[in-house]
């Protein structure tokens, strides 16, 4: 018997398999495209993120006017210092105190812990918390959940706080979170969480630029980490800046994909 009929059947089957694979690939591409296509509400959120980012970047560099951002920047510093403390606890440290100064500086004092985890935790923690808040900003319920997480972080900061100023800032912002829960449909809470997310993400970026590229602060986290590792402080700064950007972009993409209003 000639093998041609069997060969023909095999070729036909292979063709069907290839066609099915191409179809599945096309479906996958279509699914991804649909997932990342913003709805009308998501377009509004993207515009708000852009306006927030532009506004923060402009106000950040204008003397006196940048005082408008001061309360939010101080809360961002508190979250930054909480990240140091959390990394210290996870590596066996005993936290002595967290201090936030009116000049926007922060200090976490601890005994023990692993420096290789504690030092970069401030910027990386700010980037992670900022990305989490940006992600949550795409949905009211998610914003409420994340606001509770941020509140817990601030309560921990309050527990370790040793200065009246640190306590005042954390108590006021916790009160703001509680008050915004009662705004109609939680809209006020959502946009404050989103603003804090953009602020925290940009803080981790621009503070690194100020500390390492412009060298405005000699003893920044990047400088201390560079001294320990014998690497360039600029190299450390660029690495953390890149990670911050990845977190921020990832948060936006995940928000578009998983927090749709349809």
mmCIF file of C-alpha atoms in Angstrom:
data_model
loop_
_atom_site.group_PDB
_atom_site.id
_atom_site.type_symbol
_atom_site.label_atom_id
_atom_site.label_comp_id
_atom_site.label_asym_id
_atom_site.label_seq_id
_atom_site.Cartn_x
_atom_site.Cartn_y
_atom_site.Cartn_z
ATOM 1 C CA UNK A 1 0.000 0.000 0.000
ATOM 2 C CA UNK A 2 1.284 3.487 -0.846
ATOM 3 C CA UNK A 3 2.349 5.619 2.146
ATOM 4 C CA UNK A 4 1.054 8.756 0.455
ATOM 5 C CA UNK A 5 -2.469 8.719 1.988
ATOM 6 C CA UNK A 6 -1.019 8.354 5.490
ATOM 7 C CA UNK A 7 1.482 11.095 4.800
ATOM 8 C CA UNK A 8 -1.273 13.322 3.501
ATOM 9 C CA UNK A 9 -3.344 12.727 6.631
ATOM 10 C CA UNK A 10 -0.328 13.542 8.771
ATOM 11 C CA UNK A 11 0.292 16.773 6.881
ATOM 12 C CA UNK A 12 -3.359 17.757 7.207
ATOM 13 C CA UNK A 13 -3.304 17.038 10.928
ATOM 14 C CA UNK A 14 -0.102 19.018 11.323
ATOM 15 C CA UNK A 15 -1.669 21.892 9.455
ATOM 16 C CA UNK A 16 -4.690 21.836 11.738
ATOM 17 C CA UNK A 17 -2.415 21.771 14.798
ATOM 18 C CA UNK A 18 -0.394 24.725 13.540
ATOM 19 C CA UNK A 19 -3.552 26.644 12.718
ATOM 20 C CA UNK A 20 -4.935 25.957 16.178
ATOM 21 C CA UNK A 21 -1.681 27.124 17.781
ATOM 22 C CA UNK A 22 -1.751 30.328 15.753
ATOM 23 C CA UNK A 23 -5.367 30.876 16.719
ATOM 24 C CA UNK A 24 -4.558 30.400 20.394
ATOM 25 C CA UNK A 25 -1.649 32.811 20.085
ATOM 26 C CA UNK A 26 -3.913 35.365 18.442
ATOM 27 C CA UNK A 27 -6.506 34.925 21.188
ATOM 28 C CA UNK A 28 -3.799 35.434 23.804
ATOM 29 C CA UNK A 29 -2.621 38.623 22.108
ATOM 30 C CA UNK A 30 -6.192 39.862 21.850
ATOM 31 C CA UNK A 31 -6.767 39.092 25.532
ATOM 32 C CA UNK A 32 -3.656 41.024 26.546
ATOM 33 C CA UNK A 33 -4.625 43.950 24.328
ATOM 34 C CA UNK A 34 -8.126 43.982 25.823
ATOM 35 C CA UNK A 35 -6.795 43.732 29.375
ATOM 36 C CA UNK A 36 -4.481 46.716 28.895
ATOM 37 C CA UNK A 37 -7.009 48.862 27.038
ATOM 38 C CA UNK A 38 -8.252 51.407 29.595
ATOM 39 C CA UNK A 39 -11.933 51.912 30.254
ATOM 40 C CA UNK A 40 -13.346 55.426 30.472
ATOM 41 C CA UNK A 41 -12.860 55.481 34.242
ATOM 42 C CA UNK A 42 -9.318 54.141 33.924
ATOM 43 C CA UNK A 43 -8.496 56.856 31.403
ATOM 44 C CA UNK A 44 -9.568 59.384 34.011
ATOM 45 C CA UNK A 45 -7.289 57.731 36.580
ATOM 46 C CA UNK A 46 -4.367 57.800 34.135
ATOM 47 C CA UNK A 47 -4.956 61.507 33.542
ATOM 48 C CA UNK A 48 -5.091 62.113 37.302
ATOM 49 C CA UNK A 49 -1.809 60.215 37.764
ATOM 50 C CA UNK A 50 -0.208 62.373 35.078
ATOM 51 C CA UNK A 51 -1.544 65.596 36.619
ATOM 52 C CA UNK A 52 -0.382 64.515 40.073
ATOM 53 C CA UNK A 53 3.071 63.621 38.770
ATOM 54 C CA UNK A 54 3.444 66.895 36.862
ATOM 55 C CA UNK A 55 2.142 68.955 39.761
ATOM 56 C CA UNK A 56 4.464 67.270 42.253
ATOM 57 C CA UNK A 57 7.483 67.664 39.991
ATOM 58 C CA UNK A 58 6.755 71.363 39.441
ATOM 59 C CA UNK A 59 5.996 72.182 43.076
ATOM 60 C CA UNK A 60 8.922 70.094 44.300
ATOM 61 C CA UNK A 61 11.453 72.567 42.888
ATOM 62 C CA UNK A 62 9.777 75.927 43.611
ATOM 63 C CA UNK A 63 10.953 77.530 46.867
ATOM 64 C CA UNK A 64 8.229 78.385 49.406
ATOM 65 C CA UNK A 65 5.458 77.047 47.169
ATOM 66 C CA UNK A 66 6.815 73.545 47.712
ATOM 67 C CA UNK A 67 5.634 73.905 51.328
ATOM 68 C CA UNK A 68 2.242 72.783 49.973
ATOM 69 C CA UNK A 69 3.708 69.309 49.624
ATOM 70 C CA UNK A 70 5.332 69.325 53.063
ATOM 71 C CA UNK A 71 2.673 67.316 54.975
ATOM 72 C CA UNK A 72 2.598 64.615 52.305
ATOM 73 C CA UNK A 73 6.387 64.554 52.009
ATOM 74 C CA UNK A 74 6.681 64.064 55.759
ATOM 75 C CA UNK A 75 4.265 61.128 55.654
ATOM 76 C CA UNK A 76 6.334 59.701 52.812
ATOM 77 C CA UNK A 77 9.413 60.052 55.018
ATOM 78 C CA UNK A 78 7.529 58.194 57.763
ATOM 79 C CA UNK A 79 6.802 55.312 55.380
ATOM 80 C CA UNK A 80 10.437 55.402 54.255
ATOM 81 C CA UNK A 81 11.636 55.069 57.841
ATOM 82 C CA UNK A 82 9.041 52.376 58.574
ATOM 83 C CA UNK A 83 10.548 50.365 55.720
ATOM 84 C CA UNK A 84 13.964 50.590 57.374
ATOM 85 C CA UNK A 85 12.456 49.452 60.674
ATOM 86 C CA UNK A 86 10.532 46.576 59.078
ATOM 87 C CA UNK A 87 13.680 45.309 57.360
ATOM 88 C CA UNK A 88 15.511 45.586 60.663
ATOM 89 C CA UNK A 89 12.885 43.542 62.486
ATOM 90 C CA UNK A 90 12.956 40.875 59.785
ATOM 91 C CA UNK A 91 16.729 40.537 60.190
ATOM 92 C CA UNK A 92 16.769 40.381 63.980
ATOM 93 C CA UNK A 93 17.221 44.025 64.958
ATOM 94 C CA UNK A 94 15.711 45.746 67.984
ATOM 95 C CA UNK A 95 14.127 49.048 66.952
ATOM 96 C CA UNK A 96 14.961 51.882 69.334
ATOM 97 C CA UNK A 97 13.189 54.827 67.699
ATOM 98 C CA UNK A 98 11.902 56.497 64.532
ATOM 99 C CA UNK A 99 12.297 60.265 64.242
ATOM 100 C CA UNK A 100 10.983 62.660 61.583
ATOM 101 C CA UNK A 101 12.354 66.198 61.563
ATOM 102 C CA UNK A 102 10.526 69.303 60.260
ATOM 103 C CA UNK A 103 13.284 69.708 57.659
ATOM 104 C CA UNK A 104 11.951 66.519 56.028
ATOM 105 C CA UNK A 105 14.700 64.330 57.380
ATOM 106 C CA UNK A 106 14.127 60.967 59.021
ATOM 107 C CA UNK A 107 16.160 58.662 61.226
ATOM 108 C CA UNK A 108 15.612 55.081 62.366
ATOM 109 C CA UNK A 109 17.765 53.883 65.229
ATOM 110 C CA UNK A 110 18.164 50.163 65.890
ATOM 111 C CA UNK A 111 20.495 47.618 67.379
ATOM 112 C CA UNK A 112 21.492 44.676 65.206
ATOM 113 C CA UNK A 113 20.013 43.675 61.863
ATOM 114 C CA UNK A 114 21.677 43.075 58.522
ATOM 115 C CA UNK A 115 22.844 46.306 56.914
ATOM 116 C CA UNK A 116 22.603 44.833 53.404
ATOM 117 C CA UNK A 117 18.836 44.533 53.921
ATOM 118 C CA UNK A 118 18.193 47.572 56.115
ATOM 119 C CA UNK A 119 19.988 50.255 54.087
ATOM 120 C CA UNK A 120 18.212 49.823 50.739
ATOM 121 C CA UNK A 121 14.877 49.071 52.412
ATOM 122 C CA UNK A 122 13.948 52.749 52.746
ATOM 123 C CA UNK A 123 13.869 53.602 49.055
ATOM 124 C CA UNK A 124 12.697 50.161 47.984
ATOM 125 C CA UNK A 125 9.964 50.172 50.618
ATOM 126 C CA UNK A 126 8.808 53.620 49.478
ATOM 127 C CA UNK A 127 8.731 52.389 45.887
ATOM 128 C CA UNK A 128 6.775 49.261 46.824
ATOM 129 C CA UNK A 129 4.246 51.081 49.007
ATOM 130 C CA UNK A 130 3.907 53.800 46.371
ATOM 131 C CA UNK A 131 3.251 51.223 43.658
ATOM 132 C CA UNK A 132 0.692 49.498 45.889
ATOM 133 C CA UNK A 133 -1.165 52.780 46.410
ATOM 134 C CA UNK A 134 -1.094 53.607 42.691
ATOM 135 C CA UNK A 135 -2.471 50.142 41.894
ATOM 136 C CA UNK A 136 -5.229 50.584 44.486
ATOM 137 C CA UNK A 137 -6.104 53.985 43.049
ATOM 138 C CA UNK A 138 -7.832 52.259 40.141
ATOM 139 C CA UNK A 139 -10.608 50.971 42.445
ATOM 140 C CA UNK A 140 -12.454 52.389 45.468
ATOM 141 C CA UNK A 141 -12.552 49.115 47.426
ATOM 142 C CA UNK A 142 -8.868 48.448 46.753
ATOM 143 C CA UNK A 143 -8.083 51.976 47.956
ATOM 144 C CA UNK A 144 -9.901 51.302 51.222
ATOM 145 C CA UNK A 145 -8.007 48.045 51.745
ATOM 146 C CA UNK A 146 -4.637 49.658 51.033
ATOM 147 C CA UNK A 147 -5.484 52.617 53.266
ATOM 148 C CA UNK A 148 -5.823 50.141 56.141
ATOM 149 C CA UNK A 149 -2.373 48.727 55.306
ATOM 150 C CA UNK A 150 -0.893 52.236 55.251
ATOM 151 C CA UNK A 151 -2.656 52.986 58.528
ATOM 152 C CA UNK A 152 -1.076 49.917 60.133
ATOM 153 C CA UNK A 153 2.360 51.022 58.889
ATOM 154 C CA UNK A 154 1.805 54.455 60.416
ATOM 155 C CA UNK A 155 0.611 52.931 63.693
ATOM 156 C CA UNK A 156 3.848 50.954 63.841
ATOM 157 C CA UNK A 157 5.742 54.185 63.165
ATOM 158 C CA UNK A 158 3.765 55.842 65.960
ATOM 159 C CA UNK A 159 4.718 53.009 68.319
ATOM 160 C CA UNK A 160 8.420 53.594 67.658
ATOM 161 C CA UNK A 161 8.174 57.395 67.533
ATOM 162 C CA UNK A 162 10.107 59.243 70.215
ATOM 163 C CA UNK A 163 9.467 62.860 69.193
ATOM 164 C CA UNK A 164 6.260 64.883 69.431
ATOM 165 C CA UNK A 165 6.564 65.955 65.796
ATOM 166 C CA UNK A 166 6.702 62.374 64.514
ATOM 167 C CA UNK A 167 3.708 61.460 66.650
ATOM 168 C CA UNK A 168 1.759 64.520 65.474
ATOM 169 C CA UNK A 169 2.328 63.829 61.776
ATOM 170 C CA UNK A 170 1.371 60.158 62.032
ATOM 171 C CA UNK A 171 -1.720 60.828 64.164
ATOM 172 C CA UNK A 172 -2.955 63.568 61.805
ATOM 173 C CA UNK A 173 -2.575 61.405 58.719
ATOM 174 C CA UNK A 174 -4.230 58.410 60.375
ATOM 175 C CA UNK A 175 -7.083 60.759 61.282
ATOM 176 C CA UNK A 176 -7.250 61.930 57.661
ATOM 177 C CA UNK A 177 -7.535 58.331 56.456
ATOM 178 C CA UNK A 178 -10.339 57.609 58.924
ATOM 179 C CA UNK A 179 -12.190 60.785 57.979
ATOM 180 C CA UNK A 180 -11.965 60.105 54.240
ATOM 181 C CA UNK A 181 -13.601 56.714 54.725
ATOM 182 C CA UNK A 182 -16.858 58.612 55.210
ATOM 183 C CA UNK A 183 -16.681 60.669 52.019
ATOM 184 C CA UNK A 184 -19.363 59.790 49.430
ATOM 185 C CA UNK A 185 -18.470 56.465 47.775
ATOM 186 C CA UNK A 186 -14.957 56.730 49.204
ATOM 187 C CA UNK A 187 -13.914 58.996 46.322
ATOM 188 C CA UNK A 188 -11.914 61.323 48.562
ATOM 189 C CA UNK A 189 -9.974 58.428 50.064
ATOM 190 C CA UNK A 190 -9.298 56.970 46.626
ATOM 191 C CA UNK A 191 -7.721 60.131 45.243
ATOM 192 C CA UNK A 192 -5.674 60.817 48.379
ATOM 193 C CA UNK A 193 -4.337 57.249 48.292
ATOM 194 C CA UNK A 194 -3.520 57.724 44.609
ATOM 195 C CA UNK A 195 -1.771 61.031 45.327
ATOM 196 C CA UNK A 196 0.268 59.477 48.118
ATOM 197 C CA UNK A 197 1.168 56.622 45.780
ATOM 198 C CA UNK A 198 2.481 58.990 43.129
ATOM 199 C CA UNK A 199 4.229 61.054 45.800
ATOM 200 C CA UNK A 200 5.889 58.016 47.374
ATOM 201 C CA UNK A 201 7.040 56.703 44.007
ATOM 202 C CA UNK A 202 8.388 60.086 42.917
ATOM 203 C CA UNK A 203 9.943 60.674 46.311
ATOM 204 C CA UNK A 204 11.957 57.497 45.997
ATOM 205 C CA UNK A 205 13.106 58.680 42.569
ATOM 206 C CA UNK A 206 13.834 62.355 43.159
ATOM 207 C CA UNK A 207 15.313 61.893 46.606
ATOM 208 C CA UNK A 208 17.782 59.452 45.083
ATOM 209 C CA UNK A 209 18.600 62.026 42.379
ATOM 210 C CA UNK A 210 19.126 64.763 44.979
ATOM 211 C CA UNK A 211 21.221 62.532 47.228
ATOM 212 C CA UNK A 212 23.400 60.793 44.660
ATOM 213 C CA UNK A 213 23.502 62.658 41.346
ATOM 214 C CA UNK A 214 23.424 66.221 42.686
ATOM 215 C CA UNK A 215 25.161 65.158 45.910
ATOM 216 C CA UNK A 216 23.081 67.478 48.086
ATOM 217 C CA UNK A 217 23.288 65.060 51.006
ATOM 218 C CA UNK A 218 26.596 63.361 51.703
ATOM 219 C CA UNK A 219 25.310 60.664 54.038
ATOM 220 C CA UNK A 220 22.296 59.386 52.112
ATOM 221 C CA UNK A 221 21.209 55.749 52.106
ATOM 222 C CA UNK A 222 22.850 55.395 48.705
ATOM 223 C CA UNK A 223 26.124 56.854 49.981
ATOM 224 C CA UNK A 224 26.168 54.627 53.060
ATOM 225 C CA UNK A 225 25.356 51.553 50.984
ATOM 226 C CA UNK A 226 28.105 52.474 48.521
ATOM 227 C CA UNK A 227 30.605 52.816 51.363
ATOM 228 C CA UNK A 228 29.719 49.351 52.620
ATOM 229 C CA UNK A 229 29.860 47.682 49.200
ATOM 230 C CA UNK A 230 32.702 49.795 47.729
ATOM 231 C CA UNK A 231 30.462 50.608 44.766
ATOM 232 C CA UNK A 232 29.672 54.012 43.335
ATOM 233 C CA UNK A 233 26.842 55.821 45.134
ATOM 234 C CA UNK A 234 25.570 56.866 41.713
ATOM 235 C CA UNK A 235 25.447 53.233 40.658
ATOM 236 C CA UNK A 236 23.394 52.362 43.748
ATOM 237 C CA UNK A 237 21.136 55.341 43.122
ATOM 238 C CA UNK A 238 20.501 54.416 39.500
ATOM 239 C CA UNK A 239 19.745 50.824 40.489
ATOM 240 C CA UNK A 240 17.118 51.859 43.040
ATOM 241 C CA UNK A 241 15.731 54.446 40.619
ATOM 242 C CA UNK A 242 15.304 51.733 37.996
ATOM 243 C CA UNK A 243 13.561 49.440 40.475
ATOM 244 C CA UNK A 244 11.232 52.291 41.463
ATOM 245 C CA UNK A 245 10.292 52.889 37.836
ATOM 246 C CA UNK A 246 9.631 49.188 37.294
ATOM 247 C CA UNK A 247 7.360 49.094 40.353
ATOM 248 C CA UNK A 248 5.449 52.190 39.237
ATOM 249 C CA UNK A 249 4.907 51.057 35.643
ATOM 250 C CA UNK A 250 4.019 47.563 36.842
ATOM 251 C CA UNK A 251 1.414 48.988 39.231
ATOM 252 C CA UNK A 252 -0.245 50.933 36.416
ATOM 253 C CA UNK A 253 -0.314 47.913 34.097
ATOM 254 C CA UNK A 254 -1.735 45.663 36.820
ATOM 255 C CA UNK A 255 -4.350 48.266 37.650
ATOM 256 C CA UNK A 256 -5.411 48.453 34.010
ATOM 257 C CA UNK A 257 -5.580 44.664 33.727
ATOM 258 C CA UNK A 258 -7.262 43.653 36.972
ATOM 259 C CA UNK A 259 -9.201 46.638 38.308
ATOM 260 C CA UNK A 260 -11.613 47.372 35.494
ATOM 261 C CA UNK A 261 -15.009 48.904 36.160
ATOM 262 C CA UNK A 262 -16.844 46.814 33.558
#
